[in-house]
CSV table of C-alpha atoms in Angstrom, one decimal:
chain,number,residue,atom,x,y,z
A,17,UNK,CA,36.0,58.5,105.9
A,18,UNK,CA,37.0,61.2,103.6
A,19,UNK,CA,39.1,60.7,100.2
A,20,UNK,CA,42.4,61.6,100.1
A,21,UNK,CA,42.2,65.5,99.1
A,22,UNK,CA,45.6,66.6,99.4
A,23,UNK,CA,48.4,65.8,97.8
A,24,UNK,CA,52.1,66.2,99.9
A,25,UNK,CA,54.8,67.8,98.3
A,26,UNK,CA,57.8,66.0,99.8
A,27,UNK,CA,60.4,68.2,98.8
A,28,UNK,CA,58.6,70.7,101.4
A,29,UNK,CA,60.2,70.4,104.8
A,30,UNK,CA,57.4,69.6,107.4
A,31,UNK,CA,58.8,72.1,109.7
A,32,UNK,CA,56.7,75.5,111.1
A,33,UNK,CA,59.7,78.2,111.3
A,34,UNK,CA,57.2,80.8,111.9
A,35,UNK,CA,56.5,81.5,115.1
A,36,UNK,CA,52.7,81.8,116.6
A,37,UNK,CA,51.1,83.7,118.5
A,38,UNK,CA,49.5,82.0,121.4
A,39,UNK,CA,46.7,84.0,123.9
A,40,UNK,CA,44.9,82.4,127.1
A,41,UNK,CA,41.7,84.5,127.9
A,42,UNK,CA,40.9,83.2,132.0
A,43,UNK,CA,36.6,84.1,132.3
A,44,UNK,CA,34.1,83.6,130.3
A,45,UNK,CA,31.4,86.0,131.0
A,46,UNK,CA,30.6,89.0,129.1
A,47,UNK,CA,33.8,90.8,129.0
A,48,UNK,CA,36.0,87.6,128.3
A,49,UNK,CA,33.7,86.4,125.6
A,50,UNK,CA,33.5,90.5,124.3
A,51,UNK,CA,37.6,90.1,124.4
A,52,UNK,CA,37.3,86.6,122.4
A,53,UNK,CA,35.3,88.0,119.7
A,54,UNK,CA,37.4,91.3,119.2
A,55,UNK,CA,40.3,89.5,119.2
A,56,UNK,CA,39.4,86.7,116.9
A,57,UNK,CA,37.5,88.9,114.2
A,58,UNK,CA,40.8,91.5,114.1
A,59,UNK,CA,43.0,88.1,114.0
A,60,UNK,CA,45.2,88.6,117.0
A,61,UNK,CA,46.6,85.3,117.6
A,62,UNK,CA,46.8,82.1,115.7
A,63,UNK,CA,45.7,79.7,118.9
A,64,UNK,CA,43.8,81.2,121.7
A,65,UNK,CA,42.6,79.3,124.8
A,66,UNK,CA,39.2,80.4,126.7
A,67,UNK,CA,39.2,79.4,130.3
A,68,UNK,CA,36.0,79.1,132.5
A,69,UNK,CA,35.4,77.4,135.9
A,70,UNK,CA,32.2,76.9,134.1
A,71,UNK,CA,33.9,74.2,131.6
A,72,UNK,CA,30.3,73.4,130.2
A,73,UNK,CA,29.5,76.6,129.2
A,74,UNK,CA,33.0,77.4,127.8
A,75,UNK,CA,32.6,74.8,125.6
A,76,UNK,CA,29.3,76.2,124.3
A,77,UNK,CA,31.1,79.3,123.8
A,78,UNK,CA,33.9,77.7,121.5
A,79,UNK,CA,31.6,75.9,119.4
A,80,UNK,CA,29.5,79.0,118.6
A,81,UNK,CA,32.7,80.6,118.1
A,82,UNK,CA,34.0,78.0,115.8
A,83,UNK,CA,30.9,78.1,113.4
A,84,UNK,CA,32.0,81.5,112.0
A,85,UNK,CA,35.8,80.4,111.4
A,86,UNK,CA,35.1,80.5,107.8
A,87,UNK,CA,34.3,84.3,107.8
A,88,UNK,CA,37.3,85.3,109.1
A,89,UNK,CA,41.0,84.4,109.8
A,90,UNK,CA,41.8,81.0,110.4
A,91,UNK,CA,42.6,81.1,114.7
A,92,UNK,CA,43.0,77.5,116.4
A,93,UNK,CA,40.2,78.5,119.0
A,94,UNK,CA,40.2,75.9,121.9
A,95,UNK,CA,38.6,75.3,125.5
A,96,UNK,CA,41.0,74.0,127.6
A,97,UNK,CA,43.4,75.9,130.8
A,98,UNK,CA,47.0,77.5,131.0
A,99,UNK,CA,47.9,74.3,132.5
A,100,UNK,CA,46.9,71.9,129.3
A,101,UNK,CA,45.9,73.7,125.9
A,102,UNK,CA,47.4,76.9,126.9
A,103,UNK,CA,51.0,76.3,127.7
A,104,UNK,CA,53.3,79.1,127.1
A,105,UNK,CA,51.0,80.9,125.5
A,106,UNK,CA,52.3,84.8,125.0
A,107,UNK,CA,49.6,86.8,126.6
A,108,UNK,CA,47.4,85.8,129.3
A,109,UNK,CA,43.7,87.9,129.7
A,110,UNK,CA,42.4,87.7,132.7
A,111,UNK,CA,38.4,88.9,133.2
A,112,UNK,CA,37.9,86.4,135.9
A,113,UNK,CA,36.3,87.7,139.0
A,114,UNK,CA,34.1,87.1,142.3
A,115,UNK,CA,30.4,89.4,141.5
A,116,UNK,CA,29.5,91.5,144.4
A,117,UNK,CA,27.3,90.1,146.7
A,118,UNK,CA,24.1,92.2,148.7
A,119,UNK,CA,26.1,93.7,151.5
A,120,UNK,CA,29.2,92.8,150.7
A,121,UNK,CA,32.1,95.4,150.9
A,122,UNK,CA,34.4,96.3,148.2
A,123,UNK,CA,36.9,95.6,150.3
A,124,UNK,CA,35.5,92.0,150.7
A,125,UNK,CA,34.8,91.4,147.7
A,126,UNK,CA,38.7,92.2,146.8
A,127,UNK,CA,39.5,89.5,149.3
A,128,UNK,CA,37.8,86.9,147.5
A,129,UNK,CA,39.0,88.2,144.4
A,130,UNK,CA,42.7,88.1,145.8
A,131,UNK,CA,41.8,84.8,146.8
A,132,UNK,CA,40.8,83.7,143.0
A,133,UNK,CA,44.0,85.4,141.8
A,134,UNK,CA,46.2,83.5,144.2
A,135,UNK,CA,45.0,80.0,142.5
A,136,UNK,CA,44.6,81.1,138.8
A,137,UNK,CA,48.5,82.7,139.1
A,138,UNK,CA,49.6,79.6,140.3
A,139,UNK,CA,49.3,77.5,137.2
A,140,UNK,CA,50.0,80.3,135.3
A,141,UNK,CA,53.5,81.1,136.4
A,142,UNK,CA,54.3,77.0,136.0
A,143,UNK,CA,52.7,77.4,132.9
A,144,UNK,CA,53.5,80.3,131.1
A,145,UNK,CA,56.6,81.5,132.6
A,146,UNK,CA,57.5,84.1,129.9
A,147,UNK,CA,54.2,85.2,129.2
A,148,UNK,CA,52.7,89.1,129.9
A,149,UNK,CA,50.0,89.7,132.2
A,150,UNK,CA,46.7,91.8,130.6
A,151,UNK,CA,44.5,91.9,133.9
A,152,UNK,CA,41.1,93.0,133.2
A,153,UNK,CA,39.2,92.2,136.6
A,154,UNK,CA,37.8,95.5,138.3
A,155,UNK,CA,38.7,97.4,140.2
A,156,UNK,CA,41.9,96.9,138.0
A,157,UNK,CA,44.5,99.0,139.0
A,158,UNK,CA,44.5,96.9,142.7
A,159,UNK,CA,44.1,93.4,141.0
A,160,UNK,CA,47.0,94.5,138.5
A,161,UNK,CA,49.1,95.2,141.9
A,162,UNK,CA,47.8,91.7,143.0
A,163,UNK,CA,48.7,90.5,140.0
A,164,UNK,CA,52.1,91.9,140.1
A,165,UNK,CA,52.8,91.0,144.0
A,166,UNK,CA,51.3,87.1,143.4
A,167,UNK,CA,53.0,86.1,140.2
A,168,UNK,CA,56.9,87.7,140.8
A,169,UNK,CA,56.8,88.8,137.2
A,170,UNK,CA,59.2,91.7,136.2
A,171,UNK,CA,56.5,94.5,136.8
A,172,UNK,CA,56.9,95.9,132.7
A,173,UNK,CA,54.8,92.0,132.2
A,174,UNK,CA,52.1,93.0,134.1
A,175,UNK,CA,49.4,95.4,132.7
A,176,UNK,CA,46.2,95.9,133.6
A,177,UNK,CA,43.9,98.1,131.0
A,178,UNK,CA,43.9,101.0,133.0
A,179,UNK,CA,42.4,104.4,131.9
A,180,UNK,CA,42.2,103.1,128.2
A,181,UNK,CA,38.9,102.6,127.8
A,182,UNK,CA,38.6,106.0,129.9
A,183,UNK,CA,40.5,107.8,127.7
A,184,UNK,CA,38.6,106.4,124.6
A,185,UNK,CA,35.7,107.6,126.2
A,186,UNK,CA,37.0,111.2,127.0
A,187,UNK,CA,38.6,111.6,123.4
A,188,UNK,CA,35.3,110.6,121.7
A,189,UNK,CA,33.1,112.9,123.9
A,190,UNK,CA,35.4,115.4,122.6
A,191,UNK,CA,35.8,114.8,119.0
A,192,UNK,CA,31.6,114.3,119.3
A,193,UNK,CA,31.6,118.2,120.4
A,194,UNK,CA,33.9,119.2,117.9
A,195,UNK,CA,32.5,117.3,115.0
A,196,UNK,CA,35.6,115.4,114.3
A,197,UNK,CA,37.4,112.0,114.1
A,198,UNK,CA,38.0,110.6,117.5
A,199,UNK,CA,41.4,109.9,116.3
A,200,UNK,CA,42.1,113.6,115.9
A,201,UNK,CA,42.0,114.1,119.3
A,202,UNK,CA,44.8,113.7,121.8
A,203,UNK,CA,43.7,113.9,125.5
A,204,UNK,CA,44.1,111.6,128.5
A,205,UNK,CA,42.7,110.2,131.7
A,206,UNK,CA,45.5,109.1,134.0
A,207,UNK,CA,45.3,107.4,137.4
A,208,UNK,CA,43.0,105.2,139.2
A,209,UNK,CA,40.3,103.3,136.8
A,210,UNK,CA,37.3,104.7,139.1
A,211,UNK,CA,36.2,107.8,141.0
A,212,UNK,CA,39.5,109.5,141.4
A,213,UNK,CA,40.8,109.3,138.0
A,214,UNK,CA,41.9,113.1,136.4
A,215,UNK,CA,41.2,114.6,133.3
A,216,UNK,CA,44.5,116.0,131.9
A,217,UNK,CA,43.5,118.7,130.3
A,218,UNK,CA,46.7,120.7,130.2
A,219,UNK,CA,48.1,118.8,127.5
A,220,UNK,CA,44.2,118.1,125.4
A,221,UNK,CA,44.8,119.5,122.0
A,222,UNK,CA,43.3,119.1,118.3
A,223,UNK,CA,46.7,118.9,115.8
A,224,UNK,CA,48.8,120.7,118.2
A,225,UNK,CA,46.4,123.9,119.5
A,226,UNK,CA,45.0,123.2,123.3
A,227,UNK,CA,41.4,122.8,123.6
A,228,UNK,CA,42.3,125.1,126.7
A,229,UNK,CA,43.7,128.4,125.9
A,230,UNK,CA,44.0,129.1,129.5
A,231,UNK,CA,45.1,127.3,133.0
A,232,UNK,CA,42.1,125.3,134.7
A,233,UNK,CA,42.2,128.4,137.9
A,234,UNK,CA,42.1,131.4,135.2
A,235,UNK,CA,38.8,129.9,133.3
A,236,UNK,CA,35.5,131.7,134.3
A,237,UNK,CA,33.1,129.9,136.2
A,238,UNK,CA,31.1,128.7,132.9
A,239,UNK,CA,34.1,127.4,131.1
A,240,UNK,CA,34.6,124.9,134.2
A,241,UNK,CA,31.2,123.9,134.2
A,242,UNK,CA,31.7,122.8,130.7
A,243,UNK,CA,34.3,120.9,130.5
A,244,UNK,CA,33.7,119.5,134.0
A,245,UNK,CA,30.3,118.2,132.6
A,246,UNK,CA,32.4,116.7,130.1
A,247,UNK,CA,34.5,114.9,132.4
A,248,UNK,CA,31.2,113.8,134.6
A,249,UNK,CA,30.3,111.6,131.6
A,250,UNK,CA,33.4,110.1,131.0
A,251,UNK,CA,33.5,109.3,134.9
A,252,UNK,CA,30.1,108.2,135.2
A,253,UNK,CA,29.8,106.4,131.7
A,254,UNK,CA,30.1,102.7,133.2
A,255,UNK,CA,27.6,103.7,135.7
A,256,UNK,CA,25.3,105.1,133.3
A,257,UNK,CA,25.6,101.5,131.4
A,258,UNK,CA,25.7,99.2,133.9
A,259,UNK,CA,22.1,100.8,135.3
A,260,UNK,CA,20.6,100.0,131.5
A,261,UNK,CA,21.9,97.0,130.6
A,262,UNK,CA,23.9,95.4,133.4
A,263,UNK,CA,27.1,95.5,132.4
A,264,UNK,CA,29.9,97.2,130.3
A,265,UNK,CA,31.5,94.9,127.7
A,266,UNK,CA,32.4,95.9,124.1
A,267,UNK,CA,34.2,98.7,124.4
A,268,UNK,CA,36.3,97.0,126.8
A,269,UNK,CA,36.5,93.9,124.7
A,270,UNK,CA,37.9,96.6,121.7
A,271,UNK,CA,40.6,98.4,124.7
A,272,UNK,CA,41.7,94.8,125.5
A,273,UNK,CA,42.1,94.4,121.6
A,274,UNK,CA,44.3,97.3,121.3
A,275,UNK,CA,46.9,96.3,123.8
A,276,UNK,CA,47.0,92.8,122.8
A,277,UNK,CA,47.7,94.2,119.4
A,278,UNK,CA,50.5,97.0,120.9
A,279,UNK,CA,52.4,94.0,122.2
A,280,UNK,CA,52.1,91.0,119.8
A,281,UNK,CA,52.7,93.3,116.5
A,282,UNK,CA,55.3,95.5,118.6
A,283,UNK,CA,53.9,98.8,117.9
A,284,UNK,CA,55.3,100.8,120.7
A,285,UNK,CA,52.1,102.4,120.8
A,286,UNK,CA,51.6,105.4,123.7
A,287,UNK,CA,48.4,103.8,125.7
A,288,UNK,CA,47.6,104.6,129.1
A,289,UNK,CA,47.3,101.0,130.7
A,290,UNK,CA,48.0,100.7,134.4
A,291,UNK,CA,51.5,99.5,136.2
A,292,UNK,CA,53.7,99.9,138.4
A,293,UNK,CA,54.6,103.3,139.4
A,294,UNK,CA,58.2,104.0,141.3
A,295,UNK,CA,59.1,107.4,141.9
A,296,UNK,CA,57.4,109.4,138.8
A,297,UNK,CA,55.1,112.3,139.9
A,298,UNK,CA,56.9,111.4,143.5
A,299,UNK,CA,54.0,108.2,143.6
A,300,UNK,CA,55.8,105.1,144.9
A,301,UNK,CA,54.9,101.4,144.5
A,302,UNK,CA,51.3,101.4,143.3
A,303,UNK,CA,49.3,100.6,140.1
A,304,UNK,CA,47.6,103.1,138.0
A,305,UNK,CA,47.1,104.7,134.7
A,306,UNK,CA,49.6,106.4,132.8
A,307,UNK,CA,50.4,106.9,129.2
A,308,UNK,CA,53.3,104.1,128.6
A,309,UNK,CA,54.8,102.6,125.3
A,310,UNK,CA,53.7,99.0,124.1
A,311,UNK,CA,55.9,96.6,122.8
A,312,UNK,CA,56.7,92.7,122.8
A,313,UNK,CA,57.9,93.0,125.8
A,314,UNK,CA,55.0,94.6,127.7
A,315,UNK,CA,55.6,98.5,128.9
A,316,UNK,CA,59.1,99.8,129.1
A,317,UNK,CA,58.9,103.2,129.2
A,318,UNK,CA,56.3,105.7,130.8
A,319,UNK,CA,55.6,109.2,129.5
A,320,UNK,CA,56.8,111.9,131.9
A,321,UNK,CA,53.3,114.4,131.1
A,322,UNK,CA,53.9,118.1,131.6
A,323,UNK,CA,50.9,118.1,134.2
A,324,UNK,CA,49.8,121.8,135.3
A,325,UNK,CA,50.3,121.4,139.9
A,326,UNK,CA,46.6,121.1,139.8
A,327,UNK,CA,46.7,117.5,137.9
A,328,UNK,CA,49.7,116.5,139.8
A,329,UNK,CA,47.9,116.9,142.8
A,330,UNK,CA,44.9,114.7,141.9
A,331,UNK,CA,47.0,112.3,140.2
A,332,UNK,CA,48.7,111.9,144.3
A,333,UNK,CA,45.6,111.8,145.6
A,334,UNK,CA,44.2,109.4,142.9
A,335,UNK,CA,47.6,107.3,144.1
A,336,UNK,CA,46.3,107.9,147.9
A,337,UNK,CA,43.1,106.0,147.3
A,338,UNK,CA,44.8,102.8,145.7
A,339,UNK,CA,47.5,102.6,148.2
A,340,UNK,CA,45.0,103.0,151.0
A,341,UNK,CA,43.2,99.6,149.6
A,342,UNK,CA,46.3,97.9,148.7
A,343,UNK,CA,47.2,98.5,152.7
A,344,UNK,CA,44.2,97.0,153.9
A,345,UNK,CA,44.4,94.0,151.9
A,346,UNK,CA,47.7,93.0,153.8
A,347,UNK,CA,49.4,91.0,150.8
């Protein structure tokens, strides 16, 4: 129905010898679609795939989606599944996940959740055989294990986000009491995504100088209130959310964005995602949160953190906690 508007320049070969980037995002509810956006708008990929057992509403989501295409970088955007529009794609999100019902235990709810895992990683191992794993599902350090145990991937393809988002939160709580860029600031949160997750403050520091001048045991009692209060807030901040408006989603949807782009640009960036843990800190065969380098090829190396005996013993018992769940979920 159109005119011909383009003319072909034959002498061009009709080949693509540049290779694209292909994502799968697997849930469609706030954080998938929070993911979708951040990814799209910072132009991550050139095709990405958003999955939904809701395939109506997906659809929805796409075409709203679509409508802005001209404000930003051209991404083939697409509703569809790993087993049809997303084959071999390079990264694989996955946000899906069972809600909690009145009642239910977390363990339960895990079980479903295993359960939902169990037929998603299906087609996505016949699927996308070479692609890396970026699980997103709370609580994310045992559904990266799940992940990891379910699909047979090498364990360096299987990340979960981890303590990112934590550590975001802890470095701009920070830099907000010192009246500087968040970027300035290098400080961690390491272990489990939840409750038992530790503050490393050992190692915090502003262009090299500690934001602790002493130990944790040789600060006075108001010193430790301080920074504990500190800590309470980044703990707590999902919490504090969640009561207000429900749920936590953008600054998730940016964490998510910031591995994606570690891996696909190969930046070898230091981010503390969560995987597998063998022998490091003497923790064996569990999933947590520790600073690792990004690259194409997912996380290859860990960072070995000078941690004071005090952090090395809540990082163990942060381990505890996991392995304790992973147990009872008999995988």
């Amino acid at each position: 129905m159109f005119e011909k508007i383009f003319a072909l320049n034959t002498e061009v070969e009709q080949t693509n010898t540049l290779r694209l980037r292909k994502g799968v995002i697997i849930g469609a509810g706030q954080v998938g679609l929070a993911c979708a956006y951040s990814l799209l708008i910072q132009n991550c990929f050139d095709e990405l795939v958003l999955q939904d057992i809701n395939t109506e509403k997906v659809e929805g989501e796409v075409m709203d989606l679509l409508h802005g295409m001209s404000f930003i970088a051209p991404t083939e955007l697409a509703a569809g599944t790993v087993a049809d529009a997303g084959k071999d794609a390079d990264i694989v999100i996955i946000t899906a996940g069972a809600a909690q019902k009145p009642g239910e235990t977390r363990l339960d709810l895990l079980g479903r959740n295993v359960a939902i895992y169990q037929n998603l990683l299906d087609d996505v191992v016949k699927h996308c055989p070479h692609a890396i794993l970026l699980i997103v599902t709370n609580p994310v350090d045992i559904m990266t294990y799940v992940a990891l145990k379910i699909s047979g991937f090498p364990s360096s393809k299987v990340i979960g986000t981890g303590t990112v988002l934590d550590t975001s939160r802890f470095r701009s709580l920070l830099a907000h009491r010192l009246n500087i860029d968040a970027r300035s600031v290098q400080a961690y949160i390491i272990g489990e995504h939840g409750d038992s997750e530790v503050p490393v403050w050992s190692t915090a520091n502003v262009a090299g100088r500690k934001l602790l001048s002493q130990d944790w045991e040789q600060l006075d009692s108001q010193k430790r209130e301080y920074f504990t209060a500190i800590f309470e807030r980044v703990k707590n901040a999902a919490y504090e959310i969640i009561q207000r408006k429900g749920y936590t989603s953008y600054a998730i949807g940016l964490a998510v964005t910031d591995i994606v782009e570690a891996i696909i640009r190969s930046q070898e960036r230091i981010l503390t995602v969560s995987g597998l843990v063998d022998g490091l800190y003497d923790i064996e065969d569990v999933c947590l949160g520790l600073p690792r380098v990004i690259n194409e090829k997912g996380f290859f190396k860990t960072v070995n953190l000078n941690l004071s005996l005090r952090e090395v013993k809540h990082l163990r018992l942060s381990a505890n906690v996991l392995q304790d769940v992973f147990e009872r979920l008999k995988l």
